[in-house]
Short mmCIF file of C-alpha atoms in Angstrom, two decimals:
data_model
loop_
_atom_site.label_atom_id
_atom_site.label_comp_id
_atom_site.label_asym_id
_atom_site.label_seq_id
_atom_site.Cartn_x
_atom_site.Cartn_y
_atom_site.Cartn_z
CA SER N 1 -78.16 0.52 -40.15
CA ARG N 2 -75.81 -0.76 -42.82
CA GLY N 3 -74.53 2.78 -43.45
CA ILE N 4 -73.83 3.30 -39.77
CA ASN N 5 -72.08 -0.05 -39.52
CA ALA N 6 -70.01 0.72 -42.61
CA GLU N 7 -68.97 4.11 -41.25
CA TYR N 8 -68.15 2.56 -37.87
CA GLY N 9 -66.05 -0.09 -39.62
CA GLU N 10 -64.12 2.55 -41.52
CA PHE N 11 -63.58 4.46 -38.27
CA GLN N 12 -62.19 1.34 -36.63
CA THR N 13 -59.87 0.80 -39.61
CA PHE N 14 -58.51 4.36 -39.39
CA GLN N 15 -58.24 4.07 -35.61
CA HIS N 16 -56.24 0.86 -35.97
CA TYR N 17 -54.04 2.49 -38.64
CA PHE N 18 -53.20 5.48 -36.44
CA LYS N 19 -52.55 3.18 -33.50
CA GLN N 20 -50.06 1.26 -35.63
CA ILE N 21 -48.31 4.47 -36.69
CA ASN N 22 -48.16 5.62 -33.07
CA LEU N 23 -46.80 2.22 -31.97
CA ARG N 24 -44.10 2.26 -34.65
CA ALA N 25 -43.09 5.79 -33.67
CA ARG N 26 -42.85 4.75 -30.03
CA MET N 27 -40.75 1.71 -30.93
CA LYS N 28 -38.38 3.83 -33.03
CA PHE N 29 -38.02 6.33 -30.22
CA PHE N 30 -37.42 3.54 -27.71
CA LEU N 31 -34.78 1.90 -29.90
CA LEU N 32 -33.07 5.24 -30.53
CA ALA N 33 -33.09 6.08 -26.83
CA THR N 34 -31.70 2.63 -26.01
CA LEU N 35 -28.94 3.03 -28.60
CA VAL N 36 -27.94 6.47 -27.30
CA ALA N 37 -27.95 5.19 -23.73
CA SER N 38 -25.83 2.18 -24.62
CA LEU N 39 -23.34 4.34 -26.50
CA ALA N 40 -23.11 6.74 -23.59
CA PHE N 41 -22.56 3.85 -21.21
CA ALA N 42 -19.91 2.29 -23.46
CA ALA N 43 -18.06 5.60 -23.75
CA GLU N 44 -17.98 6.21 -20.02
CA ILE N 45 -14.33 5.86 -19.01
CA THR N 46 -13.39 7.47 -15.74
CA GLU N 47 -9.98 9.00 -15.09
CA GLU N 48 -7.84 9.33 -11.99
CA GLU N 49 -5.08 11.94 -12.22
CA ASN N 50 -5.29 11.82 -16.04
CA VAL N 51 -4.94 8.02 -16.06
CA MET N 52 -7.83 6.14 -17.67
CA VAL N 53 -9.40 3.50 -15.42
CA LEU N 54 -10.14 0.45 -17.56
CA THR N 55 -12.35 -2.56 -16.94
CA GLU N 56 -13.41 -5.64 -18.84
CA ALA N 57 -16.37 -3.59 -20.12
CA ASN N 58 -14.45 -0.64 -21.60
CA PHE N 59 -10.94 -1.97 -22.27
CA ASP N 60 -11.34 -2.74 -25.98
CA GLU N 61 -13.15 0.52 -26.60
CA ALA N 62 -10.41 2.60 -24.92
CA VAL N 63 -7.57 0.82 -26.71
CA GLY N 64 -9.41 1.01 -30.02
CA ALA N 65 -10.19 4.72 -29.70
CA ASN N 66 -6.60 5.75 -28.90
CA LYS N 67 -3.66 5.10 -31.23
CA ASN N 68 -1.08 4.83 -28.44
CA VAL N 69 -2.01 3.57 -24.96
CA LEU N 70 0.26 2.42 -22.16
CA VAL N 71 -1.63 0.13 -19.77
CA GLU N 72 -0.57 -0.81 -16.26
CA PHE N 73 -1.97 -4.06 -14.87
CA TYR N 74 -1.73 -3.71 -11.10
CA ALA N 75 -2.79 -5.18 -7.77
CA PRO N 76 -4.00 -2.79 -5.03
CA TRP N 77 -1.88 -4.56 -2.38
CA CYS N 78 1.36 -4.54 -4.44
CA GLY N 79 4.11 -2.36 -2.96
CA HIS N 80 5.83 -1.81 -6.31
CA CYS N 81 2.48 -0.75 -7.81
CA LYS N 82 2.01 1.78 -5.02
CA ALA N 83 5.48 3.17 -5.68
CA LEU N 84 4.78 3.43 -9.41
CA ALA N 85 1.38 5.13 -9.03
CA PRO N 86 2.54 8.74 -8.45
CA GLU N 87 5.20 8.51 -11.19
CA TYR N 88 2.65 7.04 -13.59
CA ALA N 89 0.21 9.87 -12.87
CA LYS N 90 2.97 12.48 -13.35
CA ALA N 91 3.80 10.98 -16.74
CA ALA N 92 0.13 11.00 -17.78
CA THR N 93 -0.24 14.63 -16.71
CA ALA N 94 2.99 15.70 -18.43
CA LEU N 95 1.86 14.18 -21.73
CA LYS N 96 -1.60 15.73 -21.42
CA ASP N 97 -0.14 19.17 -20.68
CA GLU N 98 1.99 18.87 -23.82
CA GLY N 99 -1.11 18.09 -25.88
CA SER N 100 0.14 14.60 -26.67
CA GLU N 101 -2.27 11.97 -27.98
CA ILE N 102 -0.47 9.25 -26.00
CA ARG N 103 -2.70 8.02 -23.17
CA LEU N 104 -1.93 6.15 -19.97
CA ALA N 105 -4.38 3.69 -18.44
CA LYS N 106 -4.56 1.18 -15.61
CA VAL N 107 -6.40 -2.05 -14.87
CA ASP N 108 -6.95 -3.65 -11.47
CA ALA N 109 -5.98 -7.15 -12.59
CA THR N 110 -7.17 -8.69 -9.33
CA GLU N 111 -10.71 -7.51 -10.07
CA HIS N 112 -10.68 -7.87 -13.84
CA LYS N 113 -8.98 -11.25 -13.97
CA LYS N 114 -10.03 -12.07 -17.53
CA LEU N 115 -7.96 -9.14 -18.82
CA GLY N 116 -4.96 -10.33 -16.83
CA GLU N 117 -5.32 -13.83 -18.26
CA ARG N 118 -5.87 -12.47 -21.77
CA PHE N 119 -2.58 -10.55 -21.75
CA GLY N 120 -0.52 -13.07 -19.80
CA VAL N 121 -0.07 -11.00 -16.67
CA ARG N 122 1.97 -13.02 -14.15
CA GLY N 123 3.30 -10.32 -11.84
CA TYR N 124 2.59 -6.78 -10.72
CA PRO N 125 2.92 -4.23 -12.04
CA THR N 126 2.94 -5.37 -15.67
CA LEU N 127 2.98 -2.62 -18.31
CA LYS N 128 2.01 -3.15 -21.92
CA PHE N 129 2.03 -0.68 -24.78
CA PHE N 130 -0.75 -0.78 -27.38
CA VAL N 131 -0.23 0.76 -30.83
CA ASP N 132 -3.33 0.69 -33.03
CA GLY N 133 -4.66 -1.99 -30.73
CA LYS N 134 -1.59 -4.22 -31.10
CA GLU N 135 0.21 -5.25 -27.91
CA LYS N 136 3.90 -4.55 -27.32
CA GLU N 137 6.07 -5.07 -24.25
CA TYR N 138 7.09 -2.03 -22.23
CA ASN N 139 10.71 -2.19 -21.10
CA GLY N 140 11.30 1.38 -20.01
CA GLY N 141 11.94 2.84 -16.57
CA ARG N 142 9.50 3.37 -13.71
CA LYS N 143 10.08 7.09 -13.11
CA SER N 144 7.98 9.76 -14.80
CA PRO N 145 10.77 11.12 -17.07
CA ASP N 146 11.70 7.58 -18.12
CA ILE N 147 8.11 6.70 -18.98
CA VAL N 148 7.60 9.88 -21.01
CA SER N 149 10.95 9.48 -22.77
CA TRP N 150 10.25 5.85 -23.70
CA LEU N 151 6.80 6.63 -25.06
CA LYS N 152 8.01 9.57 -27.13
CA LYS N 153 10.80 7.50 -28.62
CA LYS N 154 8.37 4.79 -29.66
CA THR N 155 5.89 7.21 -31.22
CA GLY N 156 7.96 9.97 -32.84
CA ASP N 157 11.42 11.48 -33.23
CA PRO N 158 13.59 9.78 -30.57
CA CYS N 159 15.77 12.90 -30.34
CA LYS N 160 14.86 16.14 -28.60
CA VAL N 161 15.83 19.27 -30.51
CA VAL N 162 17.23 21.98 -28.19
CA THR N 163 18.57 25.48 -28.71
CA SER N 164 19.44 26.64 -25.20
CA LYS N 165 21.65 25.61 -22.29
CA ASP N 166 18.63 25.93 -19.99
CA ALA N 167 16.94 23.06 -21.81
CA VAL N 168 19.98 20.85 -21.27
CA ASP N 169 20.37 21.88 -17.63
CA THR N 170 16.69 21.18 -16.93
CA GLU N 171 16.96 17.66 -18.30
CA VAL N 172 20.12 16.96 -16.28
CA GLU N 173 18.40 18.25 -13.16
CA ILE N 174 15.52 15.84 -13.73
CA SER N 175 17.33 12.76 -15.04
CA HIS N 176 20.94 13.38 -13.91
CA PHE N 177 22.19 12.36 -17.36
CA THR N 178 21.65 13.29 -20.98
CA VAL N 179 23.47 13.17 -24.31
CA LEU N 180 23.88 16.21 -26.57
CA ALA N 181 24.99 16.04 -30.21
CA ALA N 182 25.55 18.71 -32.85
CA PHE N 183 24.38 17.89 -36.36
CA SER N 184 23.73 20.28 -39.20
CA ASP N 185 22.55 17.27 -41.19
CA ARG N 186 20.97 14.38 -39.29
CA SER N 187 20.72 12.36 -42.49
CA SER N 188 24.50 11.94 -42.46
CA ALA N 189 25.92 8.55 -41.45
CA ALA N 190 26.79 9.79 -37.96
CA GLY N 191 23.42 11.56 -37.60
CA ALA N 192 21.54 8.44 -38.64
CA ALA N 193 23.55 6.35 -36.17
CA TYR N 194 22.76 8.83 -33.38
CA THR N 195 19.03 8.67 -34.16
CA ALA N 196 19.10 4.86 -34.28
CA VAL N 197 20.84 4.55 -30.90
CA ALA N 198 18.45 7.12 -29.42
CA SER N 199 15.52 5.00 -30.55
CA ASP N 200 16.99 1.78 -29.14
CA THR N 201 18.18 3.17 -25.79
CA ASP N 202 15.61 3.43 -23.02
CA GLY N 203 15.84 5.80 -20.08
CA VAL N 204 18.13 8.36 -21.73
CA VAL N 205 17.11 11.60 -23.43
CA PHE N 206 19.16 12.17 -26.59
CA MET N 207 19.35 15.86 -27.46
CA VAL N 208 20.41 17.36 -30.77
CA THR N 209 21.21 20.90 -31.82
CA ASP N 210 22.59 23.00 -34.66
CA ASP N 211 22.59 26.20 -32.63
CA ALA N 212 26.02 27.83 -32.86
CA ALA N 213 25.91 29.38 -29.38
CA LEU N 214 24.90 26.13 -27.72
CA MET N 215 27.56 24.21 -29.65
CA ALA N 216 30.18 26.69 -28.45
CA GLU N 217 28.94 26.40 -24.85
CA PHE N 218 29.55 22.64 -24.86
CA GLY N 219 32.65 22.72 -27.09
CA LEU N 220 30.95 20.84 -29.90
CA ALA N 221 31.87 20.86 -33.57
CA ASP N 222 29.43 19.58 -36.17
CA GLY N 223 29.06 15.83 -35.54
CA GLY N 224 30.32 16.06 -31.96
CA VAL N 225 28.73 14.27 -29.00
CA VAL N 226 28.98 14.99 -25.27
CA ALA N 227 27.52 13.31 -22.19
CA VAL N 228 26.20 15.79 -19.61
CA ARG N 229 25.57 14.63 -16.03
CA ASP N 230 25.51 15.67 -12.39
CA PHE N 231 26.96 12.66 -10.56
CA ALA N 232 28.79 13.41 -7.31
CA ASP N 233 32.59 13.40 -7.66
CA GLU N 234 32.33 12.81 -11.42
CA GLU N 235 33.19 14.93 -14.45
CA PRO N 236 30.02 16.86 -15.43
CA ARG N 237 30.81 16.64 -19.15
CA VAL N 238 32.45 13.81 -21.07
CA ALA N 239 33.17 14.34 -24.77
CA MET N 240 33.00 11.37 -27.11
CA THR N 241 36.14 10.65 -29.10
CA GLY N 242 36.53 8.75 -32.35
CA ASP N 243 34.02 8.07 -35.09
CA VAL N 244 30.32 8.19 -34.26
CA THR N 245 28.85 4.82 -35.19
CA ALA N 246 25.91 2.99 -33.69
CA GLU N 247 28.28 0.59 -31.88
CA SER N 248 30.71 3.23 -30.57
CA LEU N 249 27.90 5.54 -29.45
CA ALA N 250 26.06 2.75 -27.62
CA THR N 251 29.30 1.87 -25.81
CA PHE N 252 29.93 5.52 -24.94
CA VAL N 253 26.44 5.96 -23.48
CA SER N 254 26.64 2.71 -21.49
CA ALA N 255 30.00 3.75 -20.04
CA ASN N 256 28.82 7.18 -18.88
CA ARG N 257 25.11 6.99 -18.08
CA LEU N 258 25.75 5.74 -14.55
CA PRO N 259 28.14 6.95 -11.85
CA SER N 260 31.41 5.03 -11.63
CA VAL N 261 29.82 3.42 -8.57
CA VAL N 262 26.04 3.23 -8.59
CA GLU N 263 24.03 2.50 -5.47
CA PHE N 264 21.58 -0.38 -5.78
CA SER N 265 17.86 0.40 -5.35
CA ASP N 266 14.53 -0.56 -6.89
CA GLU N 267 14.93 2.52 -9.10
CA THR N 268 18.42 1.72 -10.39
CA ALA N 269 18.05 -2.08 -10.63
CA PRO N 270 16.52 -2.11 -14.16
CA THR N 271 19.37 0.03 -15.49
CA ILE N 272 22.04 -1.97 -13.65
CA PHE N 273 20.90 -5.43 -14.72
CA GLY N 274 18.90 -4.65 -17.85
CA GLY N 275 21.50 -2.72 -19.85
CA ASP N 276 24.02 -3.78 -22.47
CA ILE N 277 26.80 -4.33 -19.91
CA LYS N 278 26.33 -7.77 -18.39
CA SER N 279 29.31 -7.88 -16.01
CA HIS N 280 28.84 -6.51 -12.50
CA PHE N 281 31.10 -5.88 -9.53
CA LEU N 282 29.06 -5.68 -6.31
CA VAL N 283 30.33 -4.41 -2.97
CA PHE N 284 28.15 -4.94 0.09
CA SER N 285 28.76 -2.47 2.91
CA ASP N 286 26.90 -0.85 5.80
CA SER N 287 26.59 2.88 5.12
CA THR N 288 26.62 3.60 8.86
CA SER N 289 29.89 1.76 9.54
CA GLU N 290 33.14 3.62 10.19
CA THR N 291 34.89 1.88 7.29
CA ASN N 292 32.22 2.55 4.67
CA LYS N 293 33.67 5.85 3.44
CA ALA N 294 37.11 4.34 2.87
CA VAL N 295 35.61 1.28 1.18
CA LEU N 296 33.68 3.43 -1.29
CA ALA N 297 36.69 5.65 -2.00
CA THR N 298 38.75 2.60 -2.93
CA PHE N 299 35.88 1.14 -4.92
CA ARG N 300 35.57 4.34 -6.98
CA LYS N 301 39.27 4.23 -7.86
CA VAL N 302 38.95 0.64 -9.01
CA SER N 303 35.81 1.42 -11.02
CA LYS N 304 37.63 3.94 -13.23
CA GLY N 305 39.60 1.15 -14.83
CA VAL N 306 36.55 -0.90 -15.82
CA ALA N 307 34.23 1.87 -17.07
CA GLY N 308 32.19 0.67 -20.01
CA LYS N 309 33.12 -2.96 -19.38
CA MET N 310 31.68 -3.59 -15.93
CA ILE N 311 29.08 -1.90 -13.73
CA CYS N 312 30.26 -1.29 -10.18
CA VAL N 313 27.44 -1.48 -7.66
CA PHE N 314 27.31 -0.51 -4.00
CA VAL N 315 24.66 -2.35 -1.96
CA ASP N 316 23.87 -0.75 1.38
CA THR N 317 23.33 -3.62 3.83
CA ASN N 318 21.76 -1.20 6.29
CA LYS N 319 18.71 -0.57 4.10
CA GLY N 320 15.72 -2.80 4.74
CA ASP N 321 14.61 -2.60 1.10
CA ASN N 322 17.77 -4.46 0.10
CA GLY N 323 16.85 -7.58 2.03
CA ARG N 324 15.97 -9.55 -1.08
CA ILE N 325 19.26 -8.93 -2.88
CA LEU N 326 21.20 -9.78 0.29
CA GLU N 327 19.28 -13.04 0.54
CA PHE N 328 19.84 -13.77 -3.16
CA PHE N 329 23.61 -13.52 -2.78
CA GLY N 330 23.66 -15.14 0.65
CA ILE N 331 24.91 -12.02 2.39
CA LYS N 332 24.23 -11.51 6.08
CA LYS N 333 24.36 -8.20 7.89
#
């Protein structure tokens, strides 16, 4: 009897031991499965047209995992946000197609209010640039080429090296304005000034070349600079004269990057009022009126004498989108 009891006791001991091992194995498997599931959940970031869709749950992870991220805080009902959306997606796609590591993302700040509060969002859209997780203000344009240009300037060489006229023509077709310089040595004083101005100037693509054929095409000697543009009734090429310094180059670009008379719009407003030139001459006229053509012709003549010192702006009073600026200046149709 004692022998049977002893054997039964040993059996129970072994049975308990194996149960414990089995329980521990199950717990380890459960914990591992939970960890994998949580990691998979945390890493789940959806994309819309190559733009990451961020929430309060995945924001920090997305910004932490990508060195350079531009984030748009938007409201679904915002008209300016709706206008930006296709340009933003184009920029994201262009960067992805180039193999760039720069990512674009967006946050519905009306749904994820804590993120809006955290980053001081007070209007829509608000764009912020994150480099290694650190927040910086975005002050570039709202069109796809402007967004791409701004991001590239902030993350790499601010100048675009070109060797063909086609490359210049393509940029002018897209942006209507570019700057081309010829430098055999960009470490020279003039070359360094050109690179510095390129880095500090938003919305303009600064090109550089040392290709002899391209230099000859644009009449450039080593160290020469030319503005290339396709503004109506304007010279397509304007060569810079004098020494190339940071100050003289910035003035040259400001004087030539816009038409002598630029039409006001949501697209041109940031360039008109956010540039280095702070003096503006505004003419309000109805584009459908019989006198409008003559008014603009006179205005263009006047503008030639103030190029680089004052921005001449035509505001079409017939456009509904200009209602706010008419109200601001107390202009009635």
